CSV table of C-alpha atoms and ligand atoms in Angstrom, one decimal:
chain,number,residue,atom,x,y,z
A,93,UNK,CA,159.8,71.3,72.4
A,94,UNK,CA,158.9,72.2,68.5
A,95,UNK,CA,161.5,73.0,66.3
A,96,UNK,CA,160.6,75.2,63.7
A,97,UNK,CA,161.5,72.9,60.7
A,98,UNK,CA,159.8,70.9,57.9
A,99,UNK,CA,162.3,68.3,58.9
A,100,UNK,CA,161.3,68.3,62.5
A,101,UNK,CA,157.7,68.0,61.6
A,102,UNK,CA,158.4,65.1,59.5
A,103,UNK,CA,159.8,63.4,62.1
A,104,UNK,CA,157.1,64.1,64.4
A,105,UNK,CA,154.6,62.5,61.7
A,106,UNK,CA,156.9,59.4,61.0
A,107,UNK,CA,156.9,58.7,64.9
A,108,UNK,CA,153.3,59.4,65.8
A,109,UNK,CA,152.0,57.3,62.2
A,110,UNK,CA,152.2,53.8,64.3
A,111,UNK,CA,149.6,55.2,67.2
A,112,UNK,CA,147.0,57.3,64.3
A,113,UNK,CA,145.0,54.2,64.8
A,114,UNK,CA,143.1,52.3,67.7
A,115,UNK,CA,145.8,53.7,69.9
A,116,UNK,CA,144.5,57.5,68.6
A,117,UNK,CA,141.1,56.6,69.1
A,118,UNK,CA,141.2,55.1,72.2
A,119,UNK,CA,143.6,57.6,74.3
A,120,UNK,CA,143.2,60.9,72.5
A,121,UNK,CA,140.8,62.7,75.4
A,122,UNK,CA,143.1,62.0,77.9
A,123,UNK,CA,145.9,64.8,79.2
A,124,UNK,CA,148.9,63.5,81.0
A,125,UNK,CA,150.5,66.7,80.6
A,126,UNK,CA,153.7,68.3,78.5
A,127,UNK,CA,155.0,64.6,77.7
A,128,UNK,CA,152.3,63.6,76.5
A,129,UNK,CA,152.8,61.2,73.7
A,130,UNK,CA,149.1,59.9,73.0
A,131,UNK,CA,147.7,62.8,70.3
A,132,UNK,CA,150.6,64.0,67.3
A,133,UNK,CA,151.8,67.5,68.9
A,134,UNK,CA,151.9,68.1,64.8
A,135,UNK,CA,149.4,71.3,64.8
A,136,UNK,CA,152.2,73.9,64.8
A,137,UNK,CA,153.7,72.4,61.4
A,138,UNK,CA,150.4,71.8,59.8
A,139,UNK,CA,149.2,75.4,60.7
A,140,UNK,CA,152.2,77.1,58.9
A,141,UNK,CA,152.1,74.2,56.8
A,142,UNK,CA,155.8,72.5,57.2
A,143,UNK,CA,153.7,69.6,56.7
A,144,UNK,CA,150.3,69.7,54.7
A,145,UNK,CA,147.1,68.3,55.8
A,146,UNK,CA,147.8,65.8,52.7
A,147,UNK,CA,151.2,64.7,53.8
A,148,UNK,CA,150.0,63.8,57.0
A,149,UNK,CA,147.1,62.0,56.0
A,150,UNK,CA,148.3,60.1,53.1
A,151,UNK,CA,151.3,59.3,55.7
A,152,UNK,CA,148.5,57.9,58.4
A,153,UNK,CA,146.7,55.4,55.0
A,154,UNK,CA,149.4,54.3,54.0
A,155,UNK,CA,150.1,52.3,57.9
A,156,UNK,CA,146.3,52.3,58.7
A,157,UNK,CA,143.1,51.6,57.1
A,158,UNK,CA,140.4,54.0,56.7
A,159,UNK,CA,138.4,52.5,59.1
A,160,UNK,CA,141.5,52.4,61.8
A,161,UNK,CA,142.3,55.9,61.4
A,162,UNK,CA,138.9,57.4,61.3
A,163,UNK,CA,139.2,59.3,64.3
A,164,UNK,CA,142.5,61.1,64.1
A,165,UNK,CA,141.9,61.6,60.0
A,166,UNK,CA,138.6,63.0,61.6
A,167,UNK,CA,140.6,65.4,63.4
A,168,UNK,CA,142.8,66.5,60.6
A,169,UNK,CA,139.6,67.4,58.6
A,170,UNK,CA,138.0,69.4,61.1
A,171,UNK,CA,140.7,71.8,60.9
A,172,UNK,CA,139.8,71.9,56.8
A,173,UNK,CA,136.3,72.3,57.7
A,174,UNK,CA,137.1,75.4,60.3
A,175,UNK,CA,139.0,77.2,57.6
A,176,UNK,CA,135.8,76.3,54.8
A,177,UNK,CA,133.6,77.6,56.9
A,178,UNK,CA,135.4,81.2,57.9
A,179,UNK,CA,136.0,81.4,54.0
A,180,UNK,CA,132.3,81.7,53.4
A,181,UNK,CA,131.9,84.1,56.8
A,182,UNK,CA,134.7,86.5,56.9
A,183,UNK,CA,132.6,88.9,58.9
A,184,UNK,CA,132.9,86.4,62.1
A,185,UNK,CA,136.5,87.0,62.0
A,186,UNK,CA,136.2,90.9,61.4
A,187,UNK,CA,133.8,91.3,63.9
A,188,UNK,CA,136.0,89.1,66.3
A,189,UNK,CA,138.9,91.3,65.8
A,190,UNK,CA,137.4,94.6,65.9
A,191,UNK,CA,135.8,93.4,69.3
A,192,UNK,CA,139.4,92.1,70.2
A,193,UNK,CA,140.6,96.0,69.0
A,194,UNK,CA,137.7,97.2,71.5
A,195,UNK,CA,138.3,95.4,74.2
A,196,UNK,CA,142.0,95.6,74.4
A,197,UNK,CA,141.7,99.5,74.2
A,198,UNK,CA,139.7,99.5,77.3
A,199,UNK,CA,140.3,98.4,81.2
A,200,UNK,CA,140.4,94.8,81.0
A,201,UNK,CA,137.5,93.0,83.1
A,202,UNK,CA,138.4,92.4,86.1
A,203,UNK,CA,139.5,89.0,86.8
A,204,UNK,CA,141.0,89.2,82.9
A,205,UNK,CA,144.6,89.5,83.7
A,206,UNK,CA,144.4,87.2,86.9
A,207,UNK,CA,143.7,84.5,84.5
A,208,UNK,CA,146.2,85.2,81.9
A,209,UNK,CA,148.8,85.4,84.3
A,210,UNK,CA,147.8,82.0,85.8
A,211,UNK,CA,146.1,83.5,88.9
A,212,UNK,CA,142.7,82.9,88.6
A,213,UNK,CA,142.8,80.9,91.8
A,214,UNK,CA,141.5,78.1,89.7
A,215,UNK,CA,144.3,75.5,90.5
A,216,UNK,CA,143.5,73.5,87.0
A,217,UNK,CA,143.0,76.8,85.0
A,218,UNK,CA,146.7,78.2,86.3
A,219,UNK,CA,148.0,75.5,85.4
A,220,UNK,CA,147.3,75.3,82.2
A,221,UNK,CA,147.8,79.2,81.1
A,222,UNK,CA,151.3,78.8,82.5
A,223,UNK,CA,151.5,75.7,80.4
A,224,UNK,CA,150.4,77.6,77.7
A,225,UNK,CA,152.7,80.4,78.0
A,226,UNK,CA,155.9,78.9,78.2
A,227,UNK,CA,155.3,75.3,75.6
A,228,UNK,CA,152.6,77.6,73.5
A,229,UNK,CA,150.6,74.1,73.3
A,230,UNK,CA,148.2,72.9,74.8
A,231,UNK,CA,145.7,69.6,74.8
A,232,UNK,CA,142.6,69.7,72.8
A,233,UNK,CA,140.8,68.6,75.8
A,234,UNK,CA,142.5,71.1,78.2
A,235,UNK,CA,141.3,74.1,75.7
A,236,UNK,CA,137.8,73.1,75.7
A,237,UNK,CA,137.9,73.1,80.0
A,238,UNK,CA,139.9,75.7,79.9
A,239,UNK,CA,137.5,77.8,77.5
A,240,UNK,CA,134.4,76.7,79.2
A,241,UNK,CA,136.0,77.7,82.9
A,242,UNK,CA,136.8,81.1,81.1
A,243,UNK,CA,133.2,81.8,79.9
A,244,UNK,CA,131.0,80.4,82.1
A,245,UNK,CA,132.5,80.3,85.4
A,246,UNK,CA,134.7,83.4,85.1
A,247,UNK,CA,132.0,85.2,82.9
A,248,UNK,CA,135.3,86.8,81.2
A,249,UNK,CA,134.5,87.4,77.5
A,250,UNK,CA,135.3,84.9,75.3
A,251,UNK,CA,136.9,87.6,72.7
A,252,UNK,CA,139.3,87.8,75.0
A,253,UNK,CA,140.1,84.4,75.7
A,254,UNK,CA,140.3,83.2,72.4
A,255,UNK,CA,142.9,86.5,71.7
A,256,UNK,CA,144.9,85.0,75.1
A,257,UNK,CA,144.9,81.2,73.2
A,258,UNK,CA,145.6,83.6,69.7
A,259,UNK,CA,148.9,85.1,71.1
A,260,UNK,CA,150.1,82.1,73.0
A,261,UNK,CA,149.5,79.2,70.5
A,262,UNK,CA,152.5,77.8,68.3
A,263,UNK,CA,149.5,76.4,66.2
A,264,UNK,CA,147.1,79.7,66.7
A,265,UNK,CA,145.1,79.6,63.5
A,266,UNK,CA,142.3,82.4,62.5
A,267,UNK,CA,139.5,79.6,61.9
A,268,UNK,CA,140.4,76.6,63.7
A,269,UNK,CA,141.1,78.7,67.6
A,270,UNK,CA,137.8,81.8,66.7
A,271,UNK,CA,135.6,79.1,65.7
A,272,UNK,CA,136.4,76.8,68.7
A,273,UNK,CA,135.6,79.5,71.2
A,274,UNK,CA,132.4,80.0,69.6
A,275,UNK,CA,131.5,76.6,69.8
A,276,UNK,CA,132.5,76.0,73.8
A,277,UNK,CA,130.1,79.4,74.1
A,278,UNK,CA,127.4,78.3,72.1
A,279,UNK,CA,127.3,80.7,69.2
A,280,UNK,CA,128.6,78.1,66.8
A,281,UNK,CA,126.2,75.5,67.4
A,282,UNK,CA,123.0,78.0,68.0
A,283,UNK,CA,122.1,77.4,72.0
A,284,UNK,CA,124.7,74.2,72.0
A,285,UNK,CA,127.7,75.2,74.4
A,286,UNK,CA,130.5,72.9,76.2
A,287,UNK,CA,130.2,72.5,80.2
A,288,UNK,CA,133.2,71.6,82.2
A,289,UNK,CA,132.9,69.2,84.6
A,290,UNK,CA,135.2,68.0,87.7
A,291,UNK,CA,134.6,64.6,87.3
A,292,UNK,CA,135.1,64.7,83.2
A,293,UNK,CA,138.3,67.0,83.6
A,294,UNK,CA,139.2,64.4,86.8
A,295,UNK,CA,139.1,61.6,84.7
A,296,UNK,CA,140.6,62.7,81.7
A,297,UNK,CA,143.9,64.6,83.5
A,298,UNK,CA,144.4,61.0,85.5
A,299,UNK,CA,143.5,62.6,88.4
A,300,UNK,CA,145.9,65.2,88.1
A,301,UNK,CA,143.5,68.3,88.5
A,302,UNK,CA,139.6,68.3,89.5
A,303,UNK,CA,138.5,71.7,90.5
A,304,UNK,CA,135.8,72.4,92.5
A,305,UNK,CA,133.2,75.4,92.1
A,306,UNK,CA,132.7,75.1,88.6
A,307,UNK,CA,129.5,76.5,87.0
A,308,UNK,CA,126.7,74.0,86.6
A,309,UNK,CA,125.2,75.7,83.6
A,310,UNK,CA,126.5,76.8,81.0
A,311,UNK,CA,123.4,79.6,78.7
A,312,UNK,CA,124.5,80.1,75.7
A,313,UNK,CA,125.9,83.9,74.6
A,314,UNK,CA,124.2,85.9,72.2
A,315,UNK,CA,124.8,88.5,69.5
A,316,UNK,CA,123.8,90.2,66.6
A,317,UNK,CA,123.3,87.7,63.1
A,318,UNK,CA,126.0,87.4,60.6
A,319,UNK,CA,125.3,88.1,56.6
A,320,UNK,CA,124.5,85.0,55.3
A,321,UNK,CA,127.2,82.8,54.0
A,322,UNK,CA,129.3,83.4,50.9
A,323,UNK,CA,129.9,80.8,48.4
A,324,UNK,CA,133.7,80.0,48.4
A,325,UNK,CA,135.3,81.8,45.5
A,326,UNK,CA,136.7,80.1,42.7
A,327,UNK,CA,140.7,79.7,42.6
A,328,UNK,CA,142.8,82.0,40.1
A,329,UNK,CA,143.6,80.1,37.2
A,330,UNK,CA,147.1,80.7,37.7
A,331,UNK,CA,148.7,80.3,34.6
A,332,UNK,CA,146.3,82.8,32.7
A,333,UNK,CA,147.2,85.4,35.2
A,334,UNK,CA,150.5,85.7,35.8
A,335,UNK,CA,153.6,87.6,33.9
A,336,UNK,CA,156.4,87.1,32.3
A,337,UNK,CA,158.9,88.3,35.6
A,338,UNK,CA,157.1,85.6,38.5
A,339,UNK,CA,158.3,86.1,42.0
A,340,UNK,CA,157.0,83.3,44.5
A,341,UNK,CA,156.0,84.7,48.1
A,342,UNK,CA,155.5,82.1,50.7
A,343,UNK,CA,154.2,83.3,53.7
A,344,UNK,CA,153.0,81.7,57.4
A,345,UNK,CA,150.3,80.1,56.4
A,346,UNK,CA,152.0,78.1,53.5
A,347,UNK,CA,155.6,77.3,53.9
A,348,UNK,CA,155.6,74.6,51.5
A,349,UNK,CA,156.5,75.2,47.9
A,350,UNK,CA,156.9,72.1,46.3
A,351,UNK,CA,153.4,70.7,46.9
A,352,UNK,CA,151.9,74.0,46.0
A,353,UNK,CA,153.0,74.8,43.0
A,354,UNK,CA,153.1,70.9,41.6
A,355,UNK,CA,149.4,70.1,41.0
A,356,UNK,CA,150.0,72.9,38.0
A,357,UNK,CA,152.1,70.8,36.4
A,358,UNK,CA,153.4,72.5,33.0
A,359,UNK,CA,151.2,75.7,33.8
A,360,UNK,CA,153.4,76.5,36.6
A,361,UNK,CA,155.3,79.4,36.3
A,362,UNK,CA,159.0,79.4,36.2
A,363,UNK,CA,160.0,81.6,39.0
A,364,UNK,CA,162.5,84.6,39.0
A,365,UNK,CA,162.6,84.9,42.8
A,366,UNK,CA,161.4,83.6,45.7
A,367,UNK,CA,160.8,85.1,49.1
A,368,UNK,CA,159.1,84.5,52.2
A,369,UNK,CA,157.3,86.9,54.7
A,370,UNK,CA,156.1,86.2,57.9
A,371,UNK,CA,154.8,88.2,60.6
A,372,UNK,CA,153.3,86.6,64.1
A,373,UNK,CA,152.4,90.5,65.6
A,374,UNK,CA,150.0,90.7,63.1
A,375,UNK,CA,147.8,88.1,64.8
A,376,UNK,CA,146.9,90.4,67.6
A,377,UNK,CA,146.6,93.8,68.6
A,378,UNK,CA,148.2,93.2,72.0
A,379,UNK,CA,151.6,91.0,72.5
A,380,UNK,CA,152.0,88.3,70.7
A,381,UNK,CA,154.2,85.2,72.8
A,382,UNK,CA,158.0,85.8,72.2
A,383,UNK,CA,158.0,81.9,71.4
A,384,UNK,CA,155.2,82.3,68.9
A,385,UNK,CA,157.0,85.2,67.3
A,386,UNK,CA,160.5,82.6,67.6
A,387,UNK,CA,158.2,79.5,66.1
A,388,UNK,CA,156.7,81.9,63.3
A,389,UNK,CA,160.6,83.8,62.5
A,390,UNK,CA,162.3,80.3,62.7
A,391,UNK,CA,159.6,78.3,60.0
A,392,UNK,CA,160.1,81.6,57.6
A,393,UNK,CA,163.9,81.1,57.8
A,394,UNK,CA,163.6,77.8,57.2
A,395,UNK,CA,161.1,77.8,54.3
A,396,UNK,CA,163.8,80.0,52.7
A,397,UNK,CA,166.5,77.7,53.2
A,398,UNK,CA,164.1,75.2,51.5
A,399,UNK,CA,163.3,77.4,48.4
A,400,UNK,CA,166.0,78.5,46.6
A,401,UNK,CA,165.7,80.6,43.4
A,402,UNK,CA,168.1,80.3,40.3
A,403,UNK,CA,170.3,82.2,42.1
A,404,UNK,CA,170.8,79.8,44.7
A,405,UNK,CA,168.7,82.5,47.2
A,406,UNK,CA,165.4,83.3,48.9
A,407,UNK,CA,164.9,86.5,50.9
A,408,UNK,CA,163.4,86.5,54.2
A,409,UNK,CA,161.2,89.8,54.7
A,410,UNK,CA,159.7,90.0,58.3
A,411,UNK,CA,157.0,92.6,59.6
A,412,UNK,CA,154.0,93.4,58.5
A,413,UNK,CA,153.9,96.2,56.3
A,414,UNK,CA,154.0,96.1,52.2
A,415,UNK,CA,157.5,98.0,52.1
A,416,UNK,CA,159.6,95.3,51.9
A,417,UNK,CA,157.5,93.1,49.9
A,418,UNK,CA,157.2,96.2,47.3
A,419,UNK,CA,160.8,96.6,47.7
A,420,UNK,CA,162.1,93.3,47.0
A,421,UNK,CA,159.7,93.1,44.0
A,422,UNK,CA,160.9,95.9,42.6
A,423,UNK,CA,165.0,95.1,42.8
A,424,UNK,CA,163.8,91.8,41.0
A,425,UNK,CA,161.9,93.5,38.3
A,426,UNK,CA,158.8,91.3,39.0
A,427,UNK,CA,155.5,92.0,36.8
A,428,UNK,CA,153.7,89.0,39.0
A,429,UNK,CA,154.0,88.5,43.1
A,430,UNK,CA,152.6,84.4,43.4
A,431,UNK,CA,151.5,83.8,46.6
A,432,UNK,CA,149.4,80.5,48.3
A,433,UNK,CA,146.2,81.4,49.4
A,434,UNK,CA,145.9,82.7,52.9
A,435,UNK,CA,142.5,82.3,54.5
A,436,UNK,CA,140.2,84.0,56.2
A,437,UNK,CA,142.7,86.0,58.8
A,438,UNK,CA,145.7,88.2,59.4
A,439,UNK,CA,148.0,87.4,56.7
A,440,UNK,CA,144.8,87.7,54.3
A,441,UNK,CA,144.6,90.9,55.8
A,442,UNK,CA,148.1,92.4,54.9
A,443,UNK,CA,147.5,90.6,51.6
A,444,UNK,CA,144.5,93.2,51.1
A,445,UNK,CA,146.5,95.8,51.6
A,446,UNK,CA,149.7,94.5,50.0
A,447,UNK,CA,147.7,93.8,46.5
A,448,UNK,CA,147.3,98.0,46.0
A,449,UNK,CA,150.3,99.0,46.6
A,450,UNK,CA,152.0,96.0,44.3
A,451,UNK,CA,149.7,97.9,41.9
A,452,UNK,CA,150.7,101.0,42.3
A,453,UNK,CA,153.9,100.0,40.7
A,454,UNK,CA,152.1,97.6,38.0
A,455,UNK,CA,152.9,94.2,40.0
A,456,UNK,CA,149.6,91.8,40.3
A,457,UNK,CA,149.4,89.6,42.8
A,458,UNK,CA,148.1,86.1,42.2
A,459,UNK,CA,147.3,83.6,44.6
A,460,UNK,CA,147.5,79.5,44.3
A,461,UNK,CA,145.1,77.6,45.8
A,462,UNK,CA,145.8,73.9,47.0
A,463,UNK,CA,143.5,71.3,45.6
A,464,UNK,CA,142.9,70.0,48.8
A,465,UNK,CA,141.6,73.1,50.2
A,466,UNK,CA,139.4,73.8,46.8
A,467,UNK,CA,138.0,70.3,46.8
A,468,UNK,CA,137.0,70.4,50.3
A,469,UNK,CA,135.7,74.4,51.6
A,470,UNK,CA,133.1,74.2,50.1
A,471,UNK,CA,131.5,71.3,51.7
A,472,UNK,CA,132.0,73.5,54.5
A,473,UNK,CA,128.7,75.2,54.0
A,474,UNK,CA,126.6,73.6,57.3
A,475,UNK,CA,127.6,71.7,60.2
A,476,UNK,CA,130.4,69.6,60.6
A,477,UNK,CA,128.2,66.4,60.0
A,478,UNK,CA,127.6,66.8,56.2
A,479,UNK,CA,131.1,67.6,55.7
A,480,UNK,CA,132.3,64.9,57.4
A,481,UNK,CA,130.3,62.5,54.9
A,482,UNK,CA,132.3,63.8,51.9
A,483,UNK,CA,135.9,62.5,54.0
A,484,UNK,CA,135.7,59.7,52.1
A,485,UNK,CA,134.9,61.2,48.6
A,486,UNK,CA,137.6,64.0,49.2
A,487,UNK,CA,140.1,61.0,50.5
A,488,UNK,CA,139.7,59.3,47.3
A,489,UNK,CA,140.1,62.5,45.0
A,490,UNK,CA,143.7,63.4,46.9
H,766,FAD,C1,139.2,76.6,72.4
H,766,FAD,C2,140.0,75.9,71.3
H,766,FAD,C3,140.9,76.6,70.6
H,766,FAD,C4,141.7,75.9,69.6
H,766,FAD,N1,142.6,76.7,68.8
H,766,FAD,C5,143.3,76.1,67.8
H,766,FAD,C6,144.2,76.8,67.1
H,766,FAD,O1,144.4,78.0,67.2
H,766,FAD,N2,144.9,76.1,66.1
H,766,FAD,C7,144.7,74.8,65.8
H,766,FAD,O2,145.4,74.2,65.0
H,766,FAD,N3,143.8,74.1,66.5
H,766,FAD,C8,143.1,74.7,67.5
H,766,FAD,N4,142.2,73.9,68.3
H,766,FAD,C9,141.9,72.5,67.9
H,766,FAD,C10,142.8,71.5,68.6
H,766,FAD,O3,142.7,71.7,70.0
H,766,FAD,C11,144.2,71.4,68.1
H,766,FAD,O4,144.3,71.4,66.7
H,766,FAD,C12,144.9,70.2,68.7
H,766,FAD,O5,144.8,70.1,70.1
H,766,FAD,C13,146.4,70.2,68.2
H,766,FAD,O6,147.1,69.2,68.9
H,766,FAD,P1,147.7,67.9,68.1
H,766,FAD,O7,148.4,68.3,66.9
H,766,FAD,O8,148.4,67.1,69.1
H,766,FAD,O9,146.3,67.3,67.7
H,766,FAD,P2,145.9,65.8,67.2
H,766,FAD,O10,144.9,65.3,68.1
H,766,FAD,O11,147.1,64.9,67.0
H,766,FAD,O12,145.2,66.0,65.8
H,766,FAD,C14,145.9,66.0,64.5
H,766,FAD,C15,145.7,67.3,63.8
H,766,FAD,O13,144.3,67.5,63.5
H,766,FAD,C16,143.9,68.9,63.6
H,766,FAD,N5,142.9,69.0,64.7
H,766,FAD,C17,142.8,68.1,65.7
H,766,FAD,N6,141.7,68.5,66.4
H,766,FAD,C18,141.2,69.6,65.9
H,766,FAD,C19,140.1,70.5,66.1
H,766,FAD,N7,139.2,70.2,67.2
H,766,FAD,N8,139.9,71.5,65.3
H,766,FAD,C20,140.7,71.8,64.3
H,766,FAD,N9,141.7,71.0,64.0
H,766,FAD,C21,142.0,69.9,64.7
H,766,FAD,C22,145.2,69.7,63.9
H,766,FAD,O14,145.8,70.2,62.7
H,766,FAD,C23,146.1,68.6,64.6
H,766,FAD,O15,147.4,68.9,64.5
H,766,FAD,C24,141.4,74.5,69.3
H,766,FAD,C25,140.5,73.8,70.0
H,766,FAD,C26,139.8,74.5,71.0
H,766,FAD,C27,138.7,73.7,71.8
């Protein structure tokens, strides 16, 4: 169903541009299932970024007004906004994964793996985790049920849940998928959580599914406070940084090169080599899908087809650990390993640990930030409501 390809992507944005409009707005909550055609099916390209937030909204303007395409450019921001606001609260994520660590160390709850393996005896929520498993999509509508069934009538945890959608998702992203779940259970929005409903999930699957026995209530969860935020930090200045022997590292949450490295302009480096490392198990502590691991390998191959060095040649270097990284830097005599800046999440993660080891054998690694994500994080500092009143300001500085 998604090919793991810029090219593909594109195409999927060139077809859906026509209905980004009133046909978006009007028929986005609804599910008619895997052919669906009524929202973009374009998350698993933006979320490796085949195709950049900036592509797909400057594709959507230039068909629609800004008034006609509120909605779905809505969408495409709140994504920005998720990622903004885990950059100024990393802890959420490290607390989410150590929980994650705990839990999948232990006997799962009861119930757990009944649900996963679409057995819940929820006909709706069976559905729906098969659907998951073998498309790795699913609707935005069906993950909010789908979470809210999980917490609140199943009383699993939501750690959990959000690790199943984490595993399973083409487009499973640190930010956008953590932050979600938090929001269905109410610890995003303090004491504000997302109910299920037959009739709601009735009317929006066309009838397909309305299950019966659903909670009625939905209290909020509750846990120990958070630090308080973290301004976002200020991006490298790139060309003051690097060396004189530049190797450019694409990795799965950046997979385009010419977009990054063009708003430097004369400052950007030229590049002895380019590579690109990618690594789905590093998502999760338990198995990750084998189509996300397919979807994640395949966009990595295909980024390196795309980014050719002087040579005529990009490595691919898959897994997780710094050897190969450190290796390939090392047979190309690199002072400098560029990378794009990976957010709050697991490829930040093996960055951390990458960075000492590169300096172990006098290699810095610098990171490039997109203007679109510096402009916009951090706006991210509240609720979703102030940042979505700087859209317009951050549409007109693109
Ligand atoms: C519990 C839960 C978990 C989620 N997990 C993820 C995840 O891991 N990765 C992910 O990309 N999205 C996640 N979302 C958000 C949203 O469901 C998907 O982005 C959307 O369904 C993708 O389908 P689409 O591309 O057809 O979306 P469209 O409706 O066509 O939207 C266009 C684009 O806007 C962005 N977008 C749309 N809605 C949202 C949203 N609510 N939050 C953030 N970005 C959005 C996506 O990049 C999407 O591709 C989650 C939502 C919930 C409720």
């Amino acid at each position: 169903m998604f090919i793991p390809a810029r090219d593909a992507g594109l195409d999927a944005l060139h077809e859906f541009v026509p209905h980004a409009g009133a046909d978006y707005r009007r028929d986005r909550n609804h599910d008619q299932g895997p052919s669906r055609t009524n929202v973009s099916g374009l998350s698993p390209y933006i979320r490796h970024r085949l195709v950049t937030e900036q592509e797909v909204v400057d594709a959507v303007l230039e068909r629609h007004s800004p008034q006609a395409a509120e909605k779905f450019v809505q969408e495409v921001f709140w994504r920005t906004y998720w990622k903004g606001w885990l950059e100024q609260r990393p802890e959420v994520w490290r607390r989410y994964r150590r929980e994650v660590r705990m839990m999948l160390g232990d006997d799962l709850p009861a119930g757990c793996t009944d649900a996963v393996s679409g057995r819940s005896g929820i006909e709706a929520m069976d559905a729906w985790a098969r659907e998951l498993v073998e498309t790795g999509y699913l609707h935005n509508h069906v993950r909010m049920w789908f979470a809210s069934i999980w917490v609140f009538t199943l009383g699993l945890p939501w750690q959990l849940g959000a690790d199943f959608f984490h595993r399973n998702l083409l487009d499973g992203d640190a930010a956008s998928n953590t932050l979600s779940w938090r929001w269905v259970a109410g610890l995003q929005t303090r004491g504000k959580t997302y109910l299920a409903t037959t009739e709601n999930i009735a009317r929006y699957t066309d009838g397909r599914f309305a299950p019966t026995g659903l909670a009625t209530t939905a209290r909020p969860l509750d846990e120990e406070p958070f630090p308080p935020a973290a301004p976002v930090t200020p991006a490298e200045d790139v060309a003051a940084a690097v060396g004189s022997h530049v190797g450019l590292l694409l990795h799965e949450e950046d997979l385009e090169p010419v977009s990054l490295l063009a708003p430097l302009g004369r400052a950007a480096p030229s590049l002895t080599a380019t590579a690109v490392s990618a690594d789905a198990e590093s998502r999760s502590p338990g198995a990750v899908s084998p189509l996300v691991e397919k979807f994640t390998a395949g966009a990595a191959a295909d980024a390196a087809a795309r980014t050719v060095d002087a040579d005529g040649r990009a490595a691919t270097l898959l897994g997780g650990g710094p050897g190969p990284v450190v290796d390939w830097a090392i047979e190309e005599r690199l002072d400098t390993v560029l990378v794009p800046v990976a957010p709050v999440g697991p490829v930040q993660e093996r960055l951390d640990t990458l960075r000492p080891v590169l300096a172990e054998h006098d290699v810095a690694l610098v990171t490039v930030r997109r203007p679109w994500d510096s402009r916009a994080w951090p706006h991210a500092s509240r609720g979703f409501f102030p940042f979505r009143k700087q859209i317009p300001r951050l549409l007109r500085a693109r």
